[in-house]
mmCIF file of C-alpha atoms and ligand atoms in Angstrom:
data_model
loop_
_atom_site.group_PDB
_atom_site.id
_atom_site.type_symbol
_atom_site.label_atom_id
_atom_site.label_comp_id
_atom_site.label_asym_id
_atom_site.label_seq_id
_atom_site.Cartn_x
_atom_site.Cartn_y
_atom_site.Cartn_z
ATOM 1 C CA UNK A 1 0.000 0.000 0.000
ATOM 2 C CA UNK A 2 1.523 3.732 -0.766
ATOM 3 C CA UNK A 3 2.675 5.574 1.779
ATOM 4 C CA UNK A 4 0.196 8.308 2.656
ATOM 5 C CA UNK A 5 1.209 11.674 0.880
ATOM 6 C CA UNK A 6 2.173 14.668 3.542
ATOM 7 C CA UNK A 7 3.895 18.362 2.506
ATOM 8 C CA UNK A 8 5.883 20.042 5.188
ATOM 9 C CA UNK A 9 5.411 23.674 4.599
ATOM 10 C CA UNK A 10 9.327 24.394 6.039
ATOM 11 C CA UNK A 11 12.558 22.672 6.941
ATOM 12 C CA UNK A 12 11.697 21.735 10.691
ATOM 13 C CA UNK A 13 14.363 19.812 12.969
ATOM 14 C CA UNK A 14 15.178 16.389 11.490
ATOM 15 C CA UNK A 15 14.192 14.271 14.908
ATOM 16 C CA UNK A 16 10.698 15.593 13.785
ATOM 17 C CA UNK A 17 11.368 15.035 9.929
ATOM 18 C CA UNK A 18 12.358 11.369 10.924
ATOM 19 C CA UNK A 19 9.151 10.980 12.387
ATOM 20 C CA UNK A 20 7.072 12.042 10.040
ATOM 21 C CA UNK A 21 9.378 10.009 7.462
ATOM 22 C CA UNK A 22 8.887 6.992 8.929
ATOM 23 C CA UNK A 23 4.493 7.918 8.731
ATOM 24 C CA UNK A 24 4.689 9.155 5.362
ATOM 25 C CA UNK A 25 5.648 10.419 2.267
ATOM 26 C CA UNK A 26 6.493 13.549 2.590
ATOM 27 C CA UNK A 27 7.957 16.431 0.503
ATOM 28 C CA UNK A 28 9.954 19.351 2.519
ATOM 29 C CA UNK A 29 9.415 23.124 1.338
ATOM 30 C CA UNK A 30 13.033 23.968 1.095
ATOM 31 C CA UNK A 31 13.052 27.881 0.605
ATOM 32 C CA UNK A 32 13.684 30.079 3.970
ATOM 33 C CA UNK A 33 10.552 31.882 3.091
ATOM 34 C CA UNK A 34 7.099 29.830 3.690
ATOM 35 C CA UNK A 35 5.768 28.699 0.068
ATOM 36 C CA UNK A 36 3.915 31.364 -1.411
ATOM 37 C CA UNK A 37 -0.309 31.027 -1.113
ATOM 38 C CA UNK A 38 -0.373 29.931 -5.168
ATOM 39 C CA UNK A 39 2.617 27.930 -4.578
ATOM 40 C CA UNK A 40 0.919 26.100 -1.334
ATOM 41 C CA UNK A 41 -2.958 25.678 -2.806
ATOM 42 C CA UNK A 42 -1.004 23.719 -5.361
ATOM 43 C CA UNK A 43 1.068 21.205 -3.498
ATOM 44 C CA UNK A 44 -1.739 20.196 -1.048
ATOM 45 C CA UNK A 45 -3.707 18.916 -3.614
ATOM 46 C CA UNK A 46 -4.241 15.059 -3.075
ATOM 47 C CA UNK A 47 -2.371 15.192 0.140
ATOM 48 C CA UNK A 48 -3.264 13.263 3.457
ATOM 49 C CA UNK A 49 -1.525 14.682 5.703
ATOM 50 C CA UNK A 50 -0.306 18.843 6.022
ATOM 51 C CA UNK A 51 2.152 19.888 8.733
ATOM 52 C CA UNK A 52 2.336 24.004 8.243
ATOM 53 C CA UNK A 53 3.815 26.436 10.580
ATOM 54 C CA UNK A 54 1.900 29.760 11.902
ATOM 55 C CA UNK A 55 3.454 31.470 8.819
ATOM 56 C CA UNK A 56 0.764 29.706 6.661
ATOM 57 C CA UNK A 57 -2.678 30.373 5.988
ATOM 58 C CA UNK A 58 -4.968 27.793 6.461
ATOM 59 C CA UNK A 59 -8.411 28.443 5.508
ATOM 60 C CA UNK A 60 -11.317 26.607 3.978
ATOM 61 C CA UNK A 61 -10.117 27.616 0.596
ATOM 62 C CA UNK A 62 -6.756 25.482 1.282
ATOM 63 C CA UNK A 63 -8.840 22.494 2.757
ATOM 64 C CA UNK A 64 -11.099 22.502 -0.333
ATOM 65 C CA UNK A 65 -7.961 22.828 -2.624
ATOM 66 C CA UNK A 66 -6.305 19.015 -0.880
ATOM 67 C CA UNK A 67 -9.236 17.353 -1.177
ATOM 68 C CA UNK A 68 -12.136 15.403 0.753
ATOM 69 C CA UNK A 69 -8.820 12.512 1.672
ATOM 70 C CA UNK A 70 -7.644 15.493 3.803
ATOM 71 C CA UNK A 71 -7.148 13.373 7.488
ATOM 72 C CA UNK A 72 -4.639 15.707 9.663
ATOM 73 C CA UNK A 73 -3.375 19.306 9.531
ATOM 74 C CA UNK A 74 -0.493 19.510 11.927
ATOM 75 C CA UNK A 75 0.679 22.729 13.493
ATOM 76 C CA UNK A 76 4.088 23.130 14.540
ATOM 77 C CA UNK A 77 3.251 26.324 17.336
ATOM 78 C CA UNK A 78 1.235 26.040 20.037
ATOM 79 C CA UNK A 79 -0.517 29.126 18.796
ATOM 80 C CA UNK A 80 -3.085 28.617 15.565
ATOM 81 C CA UNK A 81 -4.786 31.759 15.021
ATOM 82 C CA UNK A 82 -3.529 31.416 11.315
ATOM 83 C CA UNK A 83 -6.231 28.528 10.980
ATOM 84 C CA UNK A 84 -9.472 28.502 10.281
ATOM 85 C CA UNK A 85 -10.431 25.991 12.731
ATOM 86 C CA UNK A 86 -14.244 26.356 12.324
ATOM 87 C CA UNK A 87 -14.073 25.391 8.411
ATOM 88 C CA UNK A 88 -11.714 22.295 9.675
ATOM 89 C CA UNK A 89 -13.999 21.197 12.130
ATOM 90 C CA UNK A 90 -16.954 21.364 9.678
ATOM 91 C CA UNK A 91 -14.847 19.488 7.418
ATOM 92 C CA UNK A 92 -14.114 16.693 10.131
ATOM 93 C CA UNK A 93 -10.477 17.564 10.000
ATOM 94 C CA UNK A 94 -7.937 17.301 13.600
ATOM 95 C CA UNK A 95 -5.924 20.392 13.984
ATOM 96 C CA UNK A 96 -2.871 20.087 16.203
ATOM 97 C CA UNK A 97 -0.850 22.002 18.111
ATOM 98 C CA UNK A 98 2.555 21.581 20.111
ATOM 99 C CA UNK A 99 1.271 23.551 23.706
ATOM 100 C CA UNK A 100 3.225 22.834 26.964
ATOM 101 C CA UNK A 101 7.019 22.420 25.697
ATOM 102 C CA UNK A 102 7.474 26.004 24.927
ATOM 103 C CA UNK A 103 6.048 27.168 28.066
ATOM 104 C CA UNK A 104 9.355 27.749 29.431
ATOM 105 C CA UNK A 105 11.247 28.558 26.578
ATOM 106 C CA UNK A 106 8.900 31.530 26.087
ATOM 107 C CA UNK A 107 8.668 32.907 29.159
ATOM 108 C CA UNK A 108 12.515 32.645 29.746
ATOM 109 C CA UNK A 109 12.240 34.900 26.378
ATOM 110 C CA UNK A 110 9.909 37.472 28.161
ATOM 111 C CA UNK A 111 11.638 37.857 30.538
ATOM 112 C CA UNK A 112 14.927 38.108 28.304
ATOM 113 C CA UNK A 113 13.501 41.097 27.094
ATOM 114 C CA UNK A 114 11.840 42.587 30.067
ATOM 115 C CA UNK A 115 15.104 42.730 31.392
ATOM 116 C CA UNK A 116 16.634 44.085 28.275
ATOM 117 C CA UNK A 117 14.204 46.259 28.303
ATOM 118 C CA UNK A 118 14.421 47.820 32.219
ATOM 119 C CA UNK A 119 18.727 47.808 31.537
ATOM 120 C CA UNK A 120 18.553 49.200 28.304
ATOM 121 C CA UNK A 121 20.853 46.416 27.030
ATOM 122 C CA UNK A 122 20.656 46.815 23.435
ATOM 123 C CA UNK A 123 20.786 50.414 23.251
ATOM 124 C CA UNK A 124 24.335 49.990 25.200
ATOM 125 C CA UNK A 125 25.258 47.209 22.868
ATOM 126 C CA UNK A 126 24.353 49.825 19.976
ATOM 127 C CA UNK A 127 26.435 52.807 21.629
ATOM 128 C CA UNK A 128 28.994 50.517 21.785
ATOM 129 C CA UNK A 129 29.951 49.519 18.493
ATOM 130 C CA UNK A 130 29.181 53.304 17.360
ATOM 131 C CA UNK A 131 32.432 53.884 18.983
ATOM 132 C CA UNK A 132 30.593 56.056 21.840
ATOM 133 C CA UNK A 133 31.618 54.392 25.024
ATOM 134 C CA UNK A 134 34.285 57.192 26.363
ATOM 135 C CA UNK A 135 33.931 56.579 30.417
ATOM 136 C CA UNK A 136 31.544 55.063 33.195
ATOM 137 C CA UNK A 137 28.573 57.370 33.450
ATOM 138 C CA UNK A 138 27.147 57.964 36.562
ATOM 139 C CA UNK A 139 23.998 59.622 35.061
ATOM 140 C CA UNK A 140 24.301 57.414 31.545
ATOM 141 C CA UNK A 141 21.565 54.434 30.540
ATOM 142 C CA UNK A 142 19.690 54.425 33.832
ATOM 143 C CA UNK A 143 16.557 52.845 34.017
ATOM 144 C CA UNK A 144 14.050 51.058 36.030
ATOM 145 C CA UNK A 145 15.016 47.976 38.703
ATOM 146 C CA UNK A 146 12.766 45.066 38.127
ATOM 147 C CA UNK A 147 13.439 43.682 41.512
ATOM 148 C CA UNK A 148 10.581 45.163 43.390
ATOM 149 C CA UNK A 149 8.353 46.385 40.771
ATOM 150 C CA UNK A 150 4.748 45.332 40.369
ATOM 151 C CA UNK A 151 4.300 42.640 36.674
ATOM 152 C CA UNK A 152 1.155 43.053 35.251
ATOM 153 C CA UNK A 153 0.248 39.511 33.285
ATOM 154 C CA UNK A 154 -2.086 39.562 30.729
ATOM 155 C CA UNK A 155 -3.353 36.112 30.080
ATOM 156 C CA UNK A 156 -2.747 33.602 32.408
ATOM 157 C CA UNK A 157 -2.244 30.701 31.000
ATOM 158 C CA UNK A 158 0.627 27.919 31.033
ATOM 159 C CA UNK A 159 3.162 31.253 29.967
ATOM 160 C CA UNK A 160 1.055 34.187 31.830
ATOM 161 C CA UNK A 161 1.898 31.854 34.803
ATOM 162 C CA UNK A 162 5.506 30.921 34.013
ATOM 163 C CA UNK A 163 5.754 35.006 34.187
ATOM 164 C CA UNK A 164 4.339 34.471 37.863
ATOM 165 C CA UNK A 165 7.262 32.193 39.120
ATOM 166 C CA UNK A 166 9.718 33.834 37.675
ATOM 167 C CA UNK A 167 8.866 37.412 39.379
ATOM 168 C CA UNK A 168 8.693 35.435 42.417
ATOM 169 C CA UNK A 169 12.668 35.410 42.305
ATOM 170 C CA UNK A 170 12.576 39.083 41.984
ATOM 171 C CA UNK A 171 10.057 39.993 44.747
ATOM 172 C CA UNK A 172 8.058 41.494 42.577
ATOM 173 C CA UNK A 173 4.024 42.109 43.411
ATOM 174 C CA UNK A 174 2.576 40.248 40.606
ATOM 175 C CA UNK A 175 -1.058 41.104 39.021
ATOM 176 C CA UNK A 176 -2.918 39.161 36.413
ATOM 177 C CA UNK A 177 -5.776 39.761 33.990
ATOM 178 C CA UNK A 178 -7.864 37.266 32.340
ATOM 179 C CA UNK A 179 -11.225 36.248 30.941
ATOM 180 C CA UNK A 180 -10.914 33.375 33.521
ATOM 181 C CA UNK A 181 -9.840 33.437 36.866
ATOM 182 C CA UNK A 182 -7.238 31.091 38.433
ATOM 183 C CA UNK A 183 -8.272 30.793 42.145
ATOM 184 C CA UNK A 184 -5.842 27.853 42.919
ATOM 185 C CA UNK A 185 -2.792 28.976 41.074
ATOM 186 C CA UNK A 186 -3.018 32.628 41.825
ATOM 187 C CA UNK A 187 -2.615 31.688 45.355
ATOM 188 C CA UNK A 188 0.289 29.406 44.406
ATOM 189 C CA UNK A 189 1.759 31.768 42.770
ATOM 190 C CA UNK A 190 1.144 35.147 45.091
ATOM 191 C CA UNK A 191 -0.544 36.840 42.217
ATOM 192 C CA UNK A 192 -3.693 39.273 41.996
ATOM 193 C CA UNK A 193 -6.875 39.109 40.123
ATOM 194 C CA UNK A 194 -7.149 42.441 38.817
ATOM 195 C CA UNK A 195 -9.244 44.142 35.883
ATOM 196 C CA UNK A 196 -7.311 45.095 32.888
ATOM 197 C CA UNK A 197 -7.653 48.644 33.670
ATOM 198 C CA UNK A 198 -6.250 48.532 37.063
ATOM 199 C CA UNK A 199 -3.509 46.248 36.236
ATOM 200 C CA UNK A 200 -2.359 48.663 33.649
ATOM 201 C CA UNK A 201 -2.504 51.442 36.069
ATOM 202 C CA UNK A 202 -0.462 49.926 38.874
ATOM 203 C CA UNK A 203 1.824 48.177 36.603
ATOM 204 C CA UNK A 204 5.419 49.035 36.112
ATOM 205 C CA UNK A 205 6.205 46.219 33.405
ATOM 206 C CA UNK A 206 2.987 44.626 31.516
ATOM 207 C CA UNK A 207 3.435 41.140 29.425
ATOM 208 C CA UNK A 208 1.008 40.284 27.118
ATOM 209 C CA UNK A 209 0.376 36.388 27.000
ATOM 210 C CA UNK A 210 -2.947 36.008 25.433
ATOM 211 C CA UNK A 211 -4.186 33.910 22.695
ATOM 212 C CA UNK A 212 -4.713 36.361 19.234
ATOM 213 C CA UNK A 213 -9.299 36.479 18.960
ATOM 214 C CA UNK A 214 -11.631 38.797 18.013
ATOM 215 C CA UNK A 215 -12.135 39.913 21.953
ATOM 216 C CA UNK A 216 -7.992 40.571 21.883
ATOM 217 C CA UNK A 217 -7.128 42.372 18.844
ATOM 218 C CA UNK A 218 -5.511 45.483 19.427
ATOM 219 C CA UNK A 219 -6.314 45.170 22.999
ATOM 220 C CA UNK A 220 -3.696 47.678 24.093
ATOM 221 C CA UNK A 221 -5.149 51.280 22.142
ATOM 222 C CA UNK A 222 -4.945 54.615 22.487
ATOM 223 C CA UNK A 223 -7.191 55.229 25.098
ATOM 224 C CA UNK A 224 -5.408 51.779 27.393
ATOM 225 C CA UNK A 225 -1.792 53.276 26.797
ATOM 226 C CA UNK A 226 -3.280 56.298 28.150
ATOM 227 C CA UNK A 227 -4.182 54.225 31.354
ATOM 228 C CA UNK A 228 -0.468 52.972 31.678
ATOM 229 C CA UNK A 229 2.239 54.729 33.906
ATOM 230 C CA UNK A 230 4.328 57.068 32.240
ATOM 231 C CA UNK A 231 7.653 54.939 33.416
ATOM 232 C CA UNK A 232 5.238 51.627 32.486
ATOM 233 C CA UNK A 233 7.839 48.591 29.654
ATOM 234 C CA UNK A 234 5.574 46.353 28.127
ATOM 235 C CA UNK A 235 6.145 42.991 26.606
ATOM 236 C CA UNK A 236 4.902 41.227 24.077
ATOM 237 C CA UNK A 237 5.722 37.588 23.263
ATOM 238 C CA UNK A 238 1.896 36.488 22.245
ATOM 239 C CA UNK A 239 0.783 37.516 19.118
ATOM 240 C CA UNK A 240 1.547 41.575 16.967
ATOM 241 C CA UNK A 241 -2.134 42.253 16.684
ATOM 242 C CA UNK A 242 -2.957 42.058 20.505
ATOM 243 C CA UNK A 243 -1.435 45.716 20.350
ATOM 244 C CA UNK A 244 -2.610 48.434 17.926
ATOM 245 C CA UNK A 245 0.926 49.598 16.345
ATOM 246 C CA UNK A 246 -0.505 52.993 15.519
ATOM 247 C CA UNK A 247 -0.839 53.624 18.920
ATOM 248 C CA UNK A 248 1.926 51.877 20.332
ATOM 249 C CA UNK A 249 3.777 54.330 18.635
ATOM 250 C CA UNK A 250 1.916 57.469 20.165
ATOM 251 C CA UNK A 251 2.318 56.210 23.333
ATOM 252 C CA UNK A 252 6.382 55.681 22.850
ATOM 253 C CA UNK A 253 6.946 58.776 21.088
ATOM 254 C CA UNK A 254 4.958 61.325 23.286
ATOM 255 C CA UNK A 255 5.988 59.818 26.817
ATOM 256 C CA UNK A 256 2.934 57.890 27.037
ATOM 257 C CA UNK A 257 4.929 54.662 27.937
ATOM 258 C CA UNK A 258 8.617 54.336 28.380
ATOM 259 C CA UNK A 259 9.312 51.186 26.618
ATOM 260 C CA UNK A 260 8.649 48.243 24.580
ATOM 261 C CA UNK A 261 10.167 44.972 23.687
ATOM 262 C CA UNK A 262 8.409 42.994 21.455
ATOM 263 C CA UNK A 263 8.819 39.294 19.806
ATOM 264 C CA UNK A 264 6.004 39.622 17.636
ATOM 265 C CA UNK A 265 4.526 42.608 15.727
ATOM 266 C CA UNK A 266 1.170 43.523 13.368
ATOM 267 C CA UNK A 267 2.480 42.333 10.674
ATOM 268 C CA UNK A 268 4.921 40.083 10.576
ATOM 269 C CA UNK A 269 7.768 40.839 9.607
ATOM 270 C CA UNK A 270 7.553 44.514 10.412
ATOM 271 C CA UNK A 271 7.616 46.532 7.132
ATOM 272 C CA UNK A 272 10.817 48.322 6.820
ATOM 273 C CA UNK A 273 9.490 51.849 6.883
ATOM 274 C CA UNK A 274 6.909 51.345 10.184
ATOM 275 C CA UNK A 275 8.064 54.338 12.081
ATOM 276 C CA UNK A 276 8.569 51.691 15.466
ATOM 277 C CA UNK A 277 12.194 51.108 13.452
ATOM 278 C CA UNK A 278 12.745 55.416 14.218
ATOM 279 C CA UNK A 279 12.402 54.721 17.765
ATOM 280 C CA UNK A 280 15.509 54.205 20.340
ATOM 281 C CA UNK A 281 12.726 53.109 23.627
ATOM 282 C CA UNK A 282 11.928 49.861 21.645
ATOM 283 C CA UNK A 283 13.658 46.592 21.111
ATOM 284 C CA UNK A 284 11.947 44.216 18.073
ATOM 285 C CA UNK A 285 12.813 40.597 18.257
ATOM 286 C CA UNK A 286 11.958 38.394 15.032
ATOM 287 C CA UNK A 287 9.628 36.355 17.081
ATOM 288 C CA UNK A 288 12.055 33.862 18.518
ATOM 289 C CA UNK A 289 10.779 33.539 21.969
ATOM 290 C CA UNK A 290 10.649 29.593 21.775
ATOM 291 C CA UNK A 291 13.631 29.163 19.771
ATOM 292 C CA UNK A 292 15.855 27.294 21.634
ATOM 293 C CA UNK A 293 17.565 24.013 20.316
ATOM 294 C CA UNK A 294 15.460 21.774 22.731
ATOM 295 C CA UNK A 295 12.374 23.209 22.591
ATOM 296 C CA UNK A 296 12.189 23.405 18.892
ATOM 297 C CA UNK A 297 13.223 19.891 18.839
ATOM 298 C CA UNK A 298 10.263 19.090 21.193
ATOM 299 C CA UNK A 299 8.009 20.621 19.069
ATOM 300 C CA UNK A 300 8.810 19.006 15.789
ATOM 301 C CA UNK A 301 8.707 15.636 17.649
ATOM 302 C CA UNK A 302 5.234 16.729 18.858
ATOM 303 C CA UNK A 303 3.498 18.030 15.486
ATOM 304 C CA UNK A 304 4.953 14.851 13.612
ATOM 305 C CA UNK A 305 2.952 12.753 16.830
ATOM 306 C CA UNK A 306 -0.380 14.705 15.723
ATOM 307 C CA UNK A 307 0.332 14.037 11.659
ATOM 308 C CA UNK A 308 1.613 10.119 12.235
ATOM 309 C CA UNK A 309 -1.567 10.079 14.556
ATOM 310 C CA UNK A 310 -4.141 11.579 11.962
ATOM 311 C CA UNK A 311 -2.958 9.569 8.937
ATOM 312 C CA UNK A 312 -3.820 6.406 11.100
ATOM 313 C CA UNK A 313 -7.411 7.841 12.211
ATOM 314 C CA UNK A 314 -6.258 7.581 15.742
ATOM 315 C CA UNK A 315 -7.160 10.692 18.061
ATOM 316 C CA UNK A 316 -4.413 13.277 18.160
ATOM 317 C CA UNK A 317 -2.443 13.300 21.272
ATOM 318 C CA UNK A 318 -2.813 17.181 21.072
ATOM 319 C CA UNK A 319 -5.818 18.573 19.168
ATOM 320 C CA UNK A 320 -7.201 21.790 18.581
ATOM 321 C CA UNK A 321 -10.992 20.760 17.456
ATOM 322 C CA UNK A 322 -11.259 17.087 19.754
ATOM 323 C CA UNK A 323 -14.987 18.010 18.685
ATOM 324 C CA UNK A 324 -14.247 16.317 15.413
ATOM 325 C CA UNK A 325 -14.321 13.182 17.705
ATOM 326 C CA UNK A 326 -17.589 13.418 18.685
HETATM 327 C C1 GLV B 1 4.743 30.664 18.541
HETATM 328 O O1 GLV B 1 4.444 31.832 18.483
HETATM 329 C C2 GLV B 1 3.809 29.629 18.801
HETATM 330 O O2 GLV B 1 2.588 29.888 18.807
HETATM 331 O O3 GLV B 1 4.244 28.489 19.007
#
C-alpha cells in the first residue's frame, strides 16, 4: 500500500522530519521563506496529511484545494490563530498544536527582554559599536530595577503563569488579567486578580500572554496606553495584533509609555518603513521567543505525533478541534 502523501510547509528539525518520514511520504518546502499562497494551494492537492507552521494560511479555501482525503493538519506552534479551525472542524479535519514544551522557553524569552528592556541592554550594545563608550557614566543608561516592581500579566495561561514564578525570584508584586480566573494557582503563585484597567494602572512592566481572537485584537489602544504609567515597559511575546501599532507608537513617542520589547509585531515581519524602526525606547525581536535548540526539537517531535496520529485515524495526542471526535 503507498505511503500516505504529507507536505511540510518548512525545513523543521530532522528528529521531527524522521518521524514524520517513517508515517509518510512527505515532501519538505526547502526555501527560507514559507511557500507562497499559489505555490501552497497547489502542493496540497491530493495530500493526506499537512504539517504548516503559523506562517501559513490555512483556511477553507486550502482544505477545499487538498481534497475530501484530507485526514490531519499539523501545526508546529502552540498558537493557531492562522487557521481557520471552524471550516476544519466542519470538514471533520484534527488540527494540532505543540502547547506545553514552549512554556518555558517563552517565558525565559519574556523575561529576556523585560530585562533588556528595564537595563537598556541593546541600546548599550548599539552605543557601543558606534564607537561612543568614552567613560563610566554615573547619570548614563539608567533605568528602572525590576526587583521590586509590580508585573502586570495579561493572560494567564501555562506562559502568563511561568511570568508568575519567575517574578517570584525578583520579589516582585505580581497582578494578572484574564477572561478566567485562576483561584488555585493565583494563590500558588502570590498573584492578583485584577481588571485590565487597574492592572495597567499599577503596573510598572505589563506582558502580554494572550491567545490572538476577536475579543484581543488590538487590545492595548490609544485610550489603554493612556491608562499605563508614564515609566510603564511592556512585553509582548503572544501575538503583533494584541497591540494596535498605531498607537503603540503614540504612546512611545509622546511619553505615554517608556518602553517596549516585542517578539512579535502587526504584521509580521515589520515593514521596513513602520516608524517603530525610528524609535531608540523599543527593542523588536523576530519572534524567537521559543527558539531554543530543545524546545524546537520538542516541538517538531510533537506536530509529527499529531500528523503520524491523523494519517492512522487515531485521536491526536494534542488537538485543537477534539470536537471532530464526537
Ligand atoms: C509561537 O508563536 C507559537 O505559537 O508556538
Amino acid at each position: 500500500m503507498p505511503k500516505p502523501k504529507v507536505f511540510v510547509t518548512r525545513l523543521i528539525p530532522e528528529k521531527g522530519l524522521e518521524l514524520a518520514r517513517q508515517a509518510a511520504d512527505i515532501e519538505v518546502w526547502q526555501d527560507p521563506l514559507p511557500p507562497p499562497r499559489e505555490v501552497l494551494l497547489e502542493k496540497v492537492k491530493g495530500l493526506d496529511g499537512l504539517l504548516c507552521l503559523l506562517t501559513d494560511k490555512i483556511d477553507a479555501t486550502l482544505m477545499d484545494a487538498a481534497g475530501r482525503q484530507l485526514k490531519v493538519i499539523s501545526q508546529m506552534a502552540v498558537g493557531y490563530d492562522n487557521v481557520d479551525v471552524a471550516a476544519a472542524t466542519q470538514r471533520g479535519i484534527p488540527i494540532g498544536n505543540t502547547p506545553g514544551v514552549l512554556t518555558d522557553t517563552t517565558a525565559d524569552f519574556a523575561w529576556t527582554l523585560l530585562m533588556s528592556a528595564a537595563r537598556r541592554v541593546v541600546e548599550g550594545d548599539k552605543f557601543t559599536r558606534a564607537g561612543k563608550w568614552k567613560t563610566w557614566g554615573p547619570i548614563d543608561f539608567l533605568g528602572p530595577d525590576v526587583s521590586g516592581a509590580t508585573l502586570g500579566i495579561v493572560g494567564f495561561g501555562r506562559i502568563g503563569q511561568g511570568m508568575a514564578k519567575r517574578a517570584a525570584g525578583f520579589d516582585m508584586r505580581v497582578l494578572y488579567y484574564d477572561v478566567q480566573r485562576y483561584p488555585i494557582v493565583e494563590k500558588s503563585l502570590n498573584a492578583e486578580y485584577v481588571d485590565l484597567e487597574t492592572l495597567l494602572r499599577e503596573s510598572d512592566f505589563v506582558t502580554l500572554h494572550t491567545v490572538l481572537s476577536p475579543e484581543t485584537h488590538h487590545l492595548l489602544n490609544n485610550s489603554r496606553f493612556n491608562l499605563m504609567k508614564r515609566s510603564a515597559i511592556i512585553i509582548n511575546t503572544a501575538r503583533g495584533p494584541v497591540i494596535d501599532p498605531q498607537a503603540l507608537y503614540r504612546a512611545l513617542s509622546s511619553g505615554a509609555i517608556a518602553y517596549a520589547a516585542l517578539d512579535v509585531t502587526e504584521p509580521e515581519p515589520i515593514r521596513m518603513d513602520d516608524p517603530l524602526l525610528t524609535l531608540d525606547n523599543i527593542i523588536i525581536a523576530p519572534h524567537i521567543a521559543s527558539a531554543s535548540f530543545q524546545t524546537r526539537n520538542k516541538m517538531a517531535t510533537m506536530a509529527a505525533a499529531n500528523l503520524s496520529a491523523g494519517l492512522t485515524g487515531e485521536r491526536l495526542p494534542t488537538c485543537v478541534n477534539p470536537e471532530v471526535y464526537r
